[in-house]
PDB file of C-alpha atoms in Angstrom:
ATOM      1  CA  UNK S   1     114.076 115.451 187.250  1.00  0.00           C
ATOM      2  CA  UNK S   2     113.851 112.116 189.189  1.00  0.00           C
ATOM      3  CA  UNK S   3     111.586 112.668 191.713  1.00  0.00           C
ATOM      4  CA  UNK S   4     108.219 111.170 192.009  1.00  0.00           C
ATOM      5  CA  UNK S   5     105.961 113.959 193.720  1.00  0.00           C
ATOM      6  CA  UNK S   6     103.193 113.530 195.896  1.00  0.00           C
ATOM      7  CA  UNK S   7     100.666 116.240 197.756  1.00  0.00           C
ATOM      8  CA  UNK S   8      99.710 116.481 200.046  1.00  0.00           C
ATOM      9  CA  UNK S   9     101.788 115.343 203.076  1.00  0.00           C
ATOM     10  CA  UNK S  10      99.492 114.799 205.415  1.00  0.00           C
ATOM     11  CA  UNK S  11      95.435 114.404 204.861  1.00  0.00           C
ATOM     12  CA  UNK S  12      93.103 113.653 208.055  1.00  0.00           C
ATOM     13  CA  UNK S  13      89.286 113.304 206.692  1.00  0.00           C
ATOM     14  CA  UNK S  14      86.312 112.326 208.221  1.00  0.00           C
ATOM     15  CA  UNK S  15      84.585 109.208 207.220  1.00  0.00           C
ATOM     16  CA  UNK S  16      81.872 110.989 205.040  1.00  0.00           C
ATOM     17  CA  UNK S  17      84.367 113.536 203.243  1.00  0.00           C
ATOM     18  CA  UNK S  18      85.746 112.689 199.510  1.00  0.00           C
ATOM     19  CA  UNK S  19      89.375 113.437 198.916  1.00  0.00           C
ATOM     20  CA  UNK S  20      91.597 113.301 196.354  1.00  0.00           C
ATOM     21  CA  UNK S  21      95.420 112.007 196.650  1.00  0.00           C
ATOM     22  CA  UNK S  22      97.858 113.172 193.122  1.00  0.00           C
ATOM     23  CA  UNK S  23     101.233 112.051 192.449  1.00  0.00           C
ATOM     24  CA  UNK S  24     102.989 113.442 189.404  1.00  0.00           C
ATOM     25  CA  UNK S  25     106.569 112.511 188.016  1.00  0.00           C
ATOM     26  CA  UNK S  26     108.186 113.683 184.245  1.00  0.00           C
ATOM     27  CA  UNK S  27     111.184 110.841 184.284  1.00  0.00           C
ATOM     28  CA  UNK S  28     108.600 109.869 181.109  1.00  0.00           C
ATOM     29  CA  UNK S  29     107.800 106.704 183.042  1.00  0.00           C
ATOM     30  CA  UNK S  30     104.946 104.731 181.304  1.00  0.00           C
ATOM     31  CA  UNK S  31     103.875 102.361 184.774  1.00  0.00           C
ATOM     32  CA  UNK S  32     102.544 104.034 187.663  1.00  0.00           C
ATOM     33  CA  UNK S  33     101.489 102.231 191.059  1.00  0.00           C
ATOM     34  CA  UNK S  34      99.689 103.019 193.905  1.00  0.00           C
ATOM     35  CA  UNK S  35     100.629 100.904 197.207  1.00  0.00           C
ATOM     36  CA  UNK S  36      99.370 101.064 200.807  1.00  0.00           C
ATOM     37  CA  UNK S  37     102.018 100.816 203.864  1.00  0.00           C
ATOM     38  CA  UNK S  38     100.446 100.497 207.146  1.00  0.00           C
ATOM     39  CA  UNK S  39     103.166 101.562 210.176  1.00  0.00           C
ATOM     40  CA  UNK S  40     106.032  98.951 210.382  1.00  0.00           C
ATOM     41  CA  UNK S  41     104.607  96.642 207.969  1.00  0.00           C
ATOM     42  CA  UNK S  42     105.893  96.809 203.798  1.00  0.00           C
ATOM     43  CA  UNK S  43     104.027  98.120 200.900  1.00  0.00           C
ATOM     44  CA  UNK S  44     101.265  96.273 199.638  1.00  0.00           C
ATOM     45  CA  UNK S  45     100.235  96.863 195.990  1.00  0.00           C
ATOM     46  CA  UNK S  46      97.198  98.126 195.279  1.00  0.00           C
ATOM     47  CA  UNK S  47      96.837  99.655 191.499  1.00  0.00           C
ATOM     48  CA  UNK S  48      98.854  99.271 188.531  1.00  0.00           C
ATOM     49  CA  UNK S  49      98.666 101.269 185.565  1.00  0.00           C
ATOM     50  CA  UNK S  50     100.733 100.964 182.423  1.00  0.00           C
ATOM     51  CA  UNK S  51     100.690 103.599 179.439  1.00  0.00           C
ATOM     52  CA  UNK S  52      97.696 104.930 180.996  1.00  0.00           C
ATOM     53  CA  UNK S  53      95.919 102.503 181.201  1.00  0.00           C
ATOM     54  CA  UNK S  54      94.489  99.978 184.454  1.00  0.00           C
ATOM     55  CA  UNK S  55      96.395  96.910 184.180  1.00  0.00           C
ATOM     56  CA  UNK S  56      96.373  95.418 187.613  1.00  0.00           C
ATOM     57  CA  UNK S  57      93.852  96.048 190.841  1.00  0.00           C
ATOM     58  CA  UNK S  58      94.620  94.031 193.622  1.00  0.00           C
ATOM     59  CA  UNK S  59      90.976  93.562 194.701  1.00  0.00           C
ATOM     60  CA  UNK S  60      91.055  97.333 196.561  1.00  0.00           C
ATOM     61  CA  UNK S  61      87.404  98.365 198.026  1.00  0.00           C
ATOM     62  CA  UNK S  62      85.824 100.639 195.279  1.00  0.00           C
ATOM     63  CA  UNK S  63      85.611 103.611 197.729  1.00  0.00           C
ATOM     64  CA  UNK S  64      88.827 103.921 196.534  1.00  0.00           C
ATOM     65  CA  UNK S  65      89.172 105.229 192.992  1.00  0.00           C
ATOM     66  CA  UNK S  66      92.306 105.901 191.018  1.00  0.00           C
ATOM     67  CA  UNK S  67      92.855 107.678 187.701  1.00  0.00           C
ATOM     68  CA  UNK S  68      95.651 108.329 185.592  1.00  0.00           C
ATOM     69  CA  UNK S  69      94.878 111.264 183.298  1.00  0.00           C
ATOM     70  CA  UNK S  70      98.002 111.450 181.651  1.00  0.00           C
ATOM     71  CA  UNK S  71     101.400 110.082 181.465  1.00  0.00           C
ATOM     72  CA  UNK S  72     102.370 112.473 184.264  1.00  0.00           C
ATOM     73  CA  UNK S  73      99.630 112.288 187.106  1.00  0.00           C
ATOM     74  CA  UNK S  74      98.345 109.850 188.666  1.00  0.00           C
ATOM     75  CA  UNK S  75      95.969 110.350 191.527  1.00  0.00           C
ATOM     76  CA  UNK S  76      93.645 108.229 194.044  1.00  0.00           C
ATOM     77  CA  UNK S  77      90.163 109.502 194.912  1.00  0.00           C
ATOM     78  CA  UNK S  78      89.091 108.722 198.179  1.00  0.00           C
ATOM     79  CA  UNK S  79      85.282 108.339 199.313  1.00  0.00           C
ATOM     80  CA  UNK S  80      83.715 107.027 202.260  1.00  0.00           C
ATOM     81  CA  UNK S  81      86.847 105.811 204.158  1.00  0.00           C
ATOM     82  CA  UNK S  82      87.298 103.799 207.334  1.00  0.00           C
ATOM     83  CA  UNK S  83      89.195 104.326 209.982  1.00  0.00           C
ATOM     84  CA  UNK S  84      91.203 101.272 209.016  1.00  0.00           C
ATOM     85  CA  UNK S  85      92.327 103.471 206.005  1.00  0.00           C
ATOM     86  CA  UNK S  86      94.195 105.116 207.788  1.00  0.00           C
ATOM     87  CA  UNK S  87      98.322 104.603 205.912  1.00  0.00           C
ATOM     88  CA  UNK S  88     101.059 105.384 204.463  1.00  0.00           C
ATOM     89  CA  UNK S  89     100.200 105.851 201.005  1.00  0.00           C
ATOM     90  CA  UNK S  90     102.775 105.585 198.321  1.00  0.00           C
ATOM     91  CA  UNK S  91     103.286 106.016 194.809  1.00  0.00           C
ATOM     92  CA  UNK S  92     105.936 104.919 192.372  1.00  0.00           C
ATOM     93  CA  UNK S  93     107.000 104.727 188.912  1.00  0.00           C
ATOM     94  CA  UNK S  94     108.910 102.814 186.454  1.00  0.00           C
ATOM     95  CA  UNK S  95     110.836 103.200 183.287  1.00  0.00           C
ATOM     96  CA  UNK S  96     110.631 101.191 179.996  1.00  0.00           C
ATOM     97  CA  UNK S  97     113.291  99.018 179.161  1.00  0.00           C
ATOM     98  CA  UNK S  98     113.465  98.224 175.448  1.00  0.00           C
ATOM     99  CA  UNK S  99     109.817  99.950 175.270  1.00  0.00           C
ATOM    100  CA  UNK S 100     108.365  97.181 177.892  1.00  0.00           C
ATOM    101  CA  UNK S 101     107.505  98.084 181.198  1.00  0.00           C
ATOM    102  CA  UNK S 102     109.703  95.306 183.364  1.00  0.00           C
ATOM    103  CA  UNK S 103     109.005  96.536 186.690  1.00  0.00           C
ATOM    104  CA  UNK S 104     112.859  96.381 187.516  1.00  0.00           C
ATOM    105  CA  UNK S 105     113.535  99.566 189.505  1.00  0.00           C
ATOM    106  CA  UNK S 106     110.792 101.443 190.676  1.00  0.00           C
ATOM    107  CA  UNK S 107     110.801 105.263 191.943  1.00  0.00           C
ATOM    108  CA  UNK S 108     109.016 105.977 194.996  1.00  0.00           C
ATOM    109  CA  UNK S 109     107.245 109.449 196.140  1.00  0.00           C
ATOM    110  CA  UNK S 110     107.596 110.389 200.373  1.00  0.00           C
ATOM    111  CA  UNK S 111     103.932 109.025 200.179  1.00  0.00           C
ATOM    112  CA  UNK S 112     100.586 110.943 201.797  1.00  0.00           C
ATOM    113  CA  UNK S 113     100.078 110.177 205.703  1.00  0.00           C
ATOM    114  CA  UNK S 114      96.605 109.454 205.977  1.00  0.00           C
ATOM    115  CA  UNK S 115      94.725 109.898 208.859  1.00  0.00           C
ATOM    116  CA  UNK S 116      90.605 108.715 208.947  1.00  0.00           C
ATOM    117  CA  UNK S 117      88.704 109.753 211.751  1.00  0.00           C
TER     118      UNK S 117
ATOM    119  CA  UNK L   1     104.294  82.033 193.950  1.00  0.00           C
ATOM    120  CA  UNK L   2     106.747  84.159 193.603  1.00  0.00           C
ATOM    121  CA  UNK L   3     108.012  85.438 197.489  1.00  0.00           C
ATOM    122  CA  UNK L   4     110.358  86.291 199.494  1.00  0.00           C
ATOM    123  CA  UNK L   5     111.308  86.192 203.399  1.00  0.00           C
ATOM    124  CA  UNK L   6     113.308  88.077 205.629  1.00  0.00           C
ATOM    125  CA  UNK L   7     113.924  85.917 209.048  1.00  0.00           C
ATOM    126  CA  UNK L   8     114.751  88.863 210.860  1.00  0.00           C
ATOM    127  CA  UNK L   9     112.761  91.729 212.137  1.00  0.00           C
ATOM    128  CA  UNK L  10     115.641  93.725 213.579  1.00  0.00           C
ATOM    129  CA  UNK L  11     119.593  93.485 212.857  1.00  0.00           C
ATOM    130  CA  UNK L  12     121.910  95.753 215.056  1.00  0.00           C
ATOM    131  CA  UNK L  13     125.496  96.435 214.685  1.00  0.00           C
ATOM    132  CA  UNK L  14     128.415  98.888 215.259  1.00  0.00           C
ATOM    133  CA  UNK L  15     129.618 101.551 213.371  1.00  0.00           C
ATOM    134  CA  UNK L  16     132.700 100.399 211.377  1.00  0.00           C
ATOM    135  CA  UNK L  17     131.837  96.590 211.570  1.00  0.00           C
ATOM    136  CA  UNK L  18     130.876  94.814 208.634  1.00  0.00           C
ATOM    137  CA  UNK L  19     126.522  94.283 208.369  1.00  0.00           C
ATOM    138  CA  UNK L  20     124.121  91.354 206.915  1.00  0.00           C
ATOM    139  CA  UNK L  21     120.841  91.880 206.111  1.00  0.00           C
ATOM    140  CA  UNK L  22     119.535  88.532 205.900  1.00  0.00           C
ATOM    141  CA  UNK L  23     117.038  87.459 202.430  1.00  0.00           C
ATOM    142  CA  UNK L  24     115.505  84.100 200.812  1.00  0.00           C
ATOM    143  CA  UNK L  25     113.544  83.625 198.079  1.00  0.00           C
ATOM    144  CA  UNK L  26     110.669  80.776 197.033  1.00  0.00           C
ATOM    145  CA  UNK L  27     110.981  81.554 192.907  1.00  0.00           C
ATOM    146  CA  UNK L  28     109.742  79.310 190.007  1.00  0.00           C
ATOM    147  CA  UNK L  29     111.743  79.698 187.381  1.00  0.00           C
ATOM    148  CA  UNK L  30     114.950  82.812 186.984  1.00  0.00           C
ATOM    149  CA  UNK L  31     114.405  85.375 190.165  1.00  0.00           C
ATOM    150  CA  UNK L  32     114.018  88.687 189.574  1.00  0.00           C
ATOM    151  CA  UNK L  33     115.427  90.249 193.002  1.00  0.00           C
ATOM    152  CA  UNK L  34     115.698  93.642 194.641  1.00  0.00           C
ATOM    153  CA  UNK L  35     116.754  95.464 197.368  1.00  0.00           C
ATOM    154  CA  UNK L  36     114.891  98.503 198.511  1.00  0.00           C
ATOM    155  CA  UNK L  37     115.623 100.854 201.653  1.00  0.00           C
ATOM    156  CA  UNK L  38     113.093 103.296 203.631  1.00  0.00           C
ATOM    157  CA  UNK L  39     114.253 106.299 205.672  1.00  0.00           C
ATOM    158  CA  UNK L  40     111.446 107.743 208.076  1.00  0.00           C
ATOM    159  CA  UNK L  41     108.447 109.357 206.658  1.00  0.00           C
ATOM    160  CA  UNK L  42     110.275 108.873 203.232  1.00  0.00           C
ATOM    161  CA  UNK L  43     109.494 106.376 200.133  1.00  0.00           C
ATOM    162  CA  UNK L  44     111.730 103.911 199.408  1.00  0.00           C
ATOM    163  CA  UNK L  45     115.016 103.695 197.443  1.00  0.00           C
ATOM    164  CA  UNK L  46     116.052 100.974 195.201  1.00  0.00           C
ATOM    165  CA  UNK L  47     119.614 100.288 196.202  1.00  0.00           C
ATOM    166  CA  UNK L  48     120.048  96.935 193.811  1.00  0.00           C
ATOM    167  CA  UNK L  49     118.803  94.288 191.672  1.00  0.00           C
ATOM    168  CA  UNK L  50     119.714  90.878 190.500  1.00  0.00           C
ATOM    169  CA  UNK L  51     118.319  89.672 187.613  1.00  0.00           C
ATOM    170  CA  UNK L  52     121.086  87.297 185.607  1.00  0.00           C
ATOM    171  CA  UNK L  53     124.812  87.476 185.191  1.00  0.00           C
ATOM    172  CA  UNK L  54     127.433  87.764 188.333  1.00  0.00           C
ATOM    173  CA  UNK L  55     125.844  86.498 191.558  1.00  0.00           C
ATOM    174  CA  UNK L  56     127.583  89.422 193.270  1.00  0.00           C
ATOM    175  CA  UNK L  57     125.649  92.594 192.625  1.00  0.00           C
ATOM    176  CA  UNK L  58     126.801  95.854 193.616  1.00  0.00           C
ATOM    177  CA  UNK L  59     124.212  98.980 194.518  1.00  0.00           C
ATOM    178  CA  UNK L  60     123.901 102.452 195.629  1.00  0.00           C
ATOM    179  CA  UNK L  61     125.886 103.638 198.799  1.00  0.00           C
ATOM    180  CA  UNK L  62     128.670 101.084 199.037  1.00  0.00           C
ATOM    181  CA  UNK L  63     125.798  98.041 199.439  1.00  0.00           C
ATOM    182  CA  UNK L  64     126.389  94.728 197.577  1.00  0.00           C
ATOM    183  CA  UNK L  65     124.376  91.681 197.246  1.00  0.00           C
ATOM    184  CA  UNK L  66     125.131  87.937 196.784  1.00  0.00           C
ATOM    185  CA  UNK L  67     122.657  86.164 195.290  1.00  0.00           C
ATOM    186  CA  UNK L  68     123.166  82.103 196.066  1.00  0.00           C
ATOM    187  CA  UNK L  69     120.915  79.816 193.661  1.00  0.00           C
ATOM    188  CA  UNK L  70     121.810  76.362 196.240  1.00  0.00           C
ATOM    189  CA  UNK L  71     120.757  78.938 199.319  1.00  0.00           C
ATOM    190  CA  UNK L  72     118.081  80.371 197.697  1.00  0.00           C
ATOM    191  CA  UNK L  73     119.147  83.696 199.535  1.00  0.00           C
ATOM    192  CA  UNK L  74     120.234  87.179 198.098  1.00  0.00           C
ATOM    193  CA  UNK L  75     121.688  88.571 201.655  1.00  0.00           C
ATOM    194  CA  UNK L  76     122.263  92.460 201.287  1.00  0.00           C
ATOM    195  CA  UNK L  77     126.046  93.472 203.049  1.00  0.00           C
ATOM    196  CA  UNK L  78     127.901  96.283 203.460  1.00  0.00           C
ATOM    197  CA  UNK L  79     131.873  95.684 204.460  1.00  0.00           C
ATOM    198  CA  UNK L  80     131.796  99.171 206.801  1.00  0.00           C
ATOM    199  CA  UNK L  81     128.310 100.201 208.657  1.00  0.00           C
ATOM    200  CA  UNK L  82     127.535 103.841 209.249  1.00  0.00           C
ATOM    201  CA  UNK L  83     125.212 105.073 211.098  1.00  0.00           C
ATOM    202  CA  UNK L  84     123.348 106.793 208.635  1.00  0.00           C
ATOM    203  CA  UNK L  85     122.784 103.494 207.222  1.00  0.00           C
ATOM    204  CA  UNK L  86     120.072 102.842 210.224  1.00  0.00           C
ATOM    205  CA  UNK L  87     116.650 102.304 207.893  1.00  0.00           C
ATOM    206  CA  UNK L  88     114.276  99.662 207.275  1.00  0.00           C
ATOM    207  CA  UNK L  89     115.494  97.360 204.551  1.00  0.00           C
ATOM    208  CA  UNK L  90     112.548  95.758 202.211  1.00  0.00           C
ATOM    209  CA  UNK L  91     113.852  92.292 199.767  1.00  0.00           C
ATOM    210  CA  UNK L  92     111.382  92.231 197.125  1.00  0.00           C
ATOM    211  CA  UNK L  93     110.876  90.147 194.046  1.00  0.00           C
ATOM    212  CA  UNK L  94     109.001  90.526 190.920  1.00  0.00           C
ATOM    213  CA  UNK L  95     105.697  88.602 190.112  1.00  0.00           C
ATOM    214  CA  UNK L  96     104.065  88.161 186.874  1.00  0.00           C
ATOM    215  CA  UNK L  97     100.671  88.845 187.088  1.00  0.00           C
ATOM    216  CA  UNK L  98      97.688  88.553 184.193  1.00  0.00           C
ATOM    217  CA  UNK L  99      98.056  92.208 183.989  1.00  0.00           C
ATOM    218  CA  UNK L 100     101.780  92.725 183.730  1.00  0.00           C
ATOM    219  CA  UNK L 101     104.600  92.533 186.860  1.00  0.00           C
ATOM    220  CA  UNK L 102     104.383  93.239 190.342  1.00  0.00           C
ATOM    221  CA  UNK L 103     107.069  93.590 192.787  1.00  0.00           C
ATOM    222  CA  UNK L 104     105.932  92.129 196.052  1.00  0.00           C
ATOM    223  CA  UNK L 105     108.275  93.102 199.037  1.00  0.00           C
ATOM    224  CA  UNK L 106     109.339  90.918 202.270  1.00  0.00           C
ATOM    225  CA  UNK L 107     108.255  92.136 205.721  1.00  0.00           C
ATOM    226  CA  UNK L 108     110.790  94.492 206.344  1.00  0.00           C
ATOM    227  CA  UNK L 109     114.332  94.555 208.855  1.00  0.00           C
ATOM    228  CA  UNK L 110     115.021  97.186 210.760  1.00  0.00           C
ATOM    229  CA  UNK L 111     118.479  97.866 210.653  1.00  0.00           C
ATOM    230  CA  UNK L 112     119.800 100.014 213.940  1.00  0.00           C
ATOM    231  CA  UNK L 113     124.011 101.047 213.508  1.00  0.00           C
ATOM    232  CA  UNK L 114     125.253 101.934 216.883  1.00  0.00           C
ATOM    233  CA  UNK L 115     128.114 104.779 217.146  1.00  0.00           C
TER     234      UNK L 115
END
């Protein structure tokens, strides 16, 4: 299996609502990453975790949330969004390479189209 | 910092002929480089890296890359276009950050193969 999975698809939500985005992948990949891609423009990082753990937040607005309750899922709790939300968002993942995550290739899901009204 | 630059938004070419997709870097130090395609409404695919060794790096789906230290460029080619290969083509380049690596990606180049 070397897909990187994300549900759902599409997600329109009102400002007020709380969501949840999940991404799952079993390629035993120990770095997950969240990134936003707004239309035409490329992916900007926005959460890194490695083994589990929060390693890198690019300074993202705490009404989003992200969690990573196991080695397999990784998802993004939304709450409170703007319209200005509204993206492209992606996950990925990334192997180990002699037990350290490098960050050279990274697997990508299709992403969730978000839509905040 | 660590970044990269693609000069152009939008490369077109015909089918058969060979294409350039056009990349330099600003790096500190060895460059960690990469090559990433997006099909619509899809993720994106790695298609290469360079990261030491022969400056002429060969990927997924007959793409190469040259990387070219006096340049400072790693230019993504392909000898025969097809017009499948229309996408939007992301350089990207790895960061260390206090937290571990990042891979931080140019602004994107359309790439449009005409039959």
């Amino acid at each position: 299996d070397t897909e990187v999975t994300q549900t759902p698809k599409h997600l329109v939500m009102g400002m007020t609502n709380k969501k949840s985005l999940k991404c799952e992948q079993h390629m035993g990949h120990r770095a997950m990453y969240w990134y936003k891609q707004k239309a035409k423009k490329p992916p900007e990082l926005m959460f890194v975790y490695s083994y589990e753990k929060l390693s890198i937040n690019e300074s993202v607005p705490s009404r989003f949330s992200p969690e990573c309750p196991n080695s397999s899922l990784l998802n993004l709790h939304l709450h409170a969004l703007q319209p200005e939300d509204s993206a492209l968002y992606l996950c990925a993942s990334s192997p180990l390479a002699g037990g350290i995550i490098t960050n050279e290739k990274l697997f990508f899901g299709s992403g969730t189209q978000l839509s905040v009204l | 910092a660590q970044s990269v630059a693609q000069p152009e938004d939008q490369v077109n070419v015909a089918e058969g002929n060979p294409l350039t997709v056009k990349c330099t870097y600003s790096v500190s130090g060895n460059p960690y480089l990469f090559w990433y395609v997006q099909y619509p409404n899809r993720g994106l695919q790695f298609l290469l890296k360079y990261i030491t060794g022969d400056n002429l790096v060969k990927g997924s789906y007959g793409f190469e890359a040259e990387f070219n230290k006096s340049q400072t460029s790693f230019h993504l080619k392909k000898p025969s276009a097809l017009v499948s290969d229309s996408a939007l083509y992301f350089c990207a380049v790895r960061r260390r950050n206090t937290g571990g690596f990042k891979t931080i990606f140019g602004a994107g180049t359309r790439l449009f193969v005409k039959a």
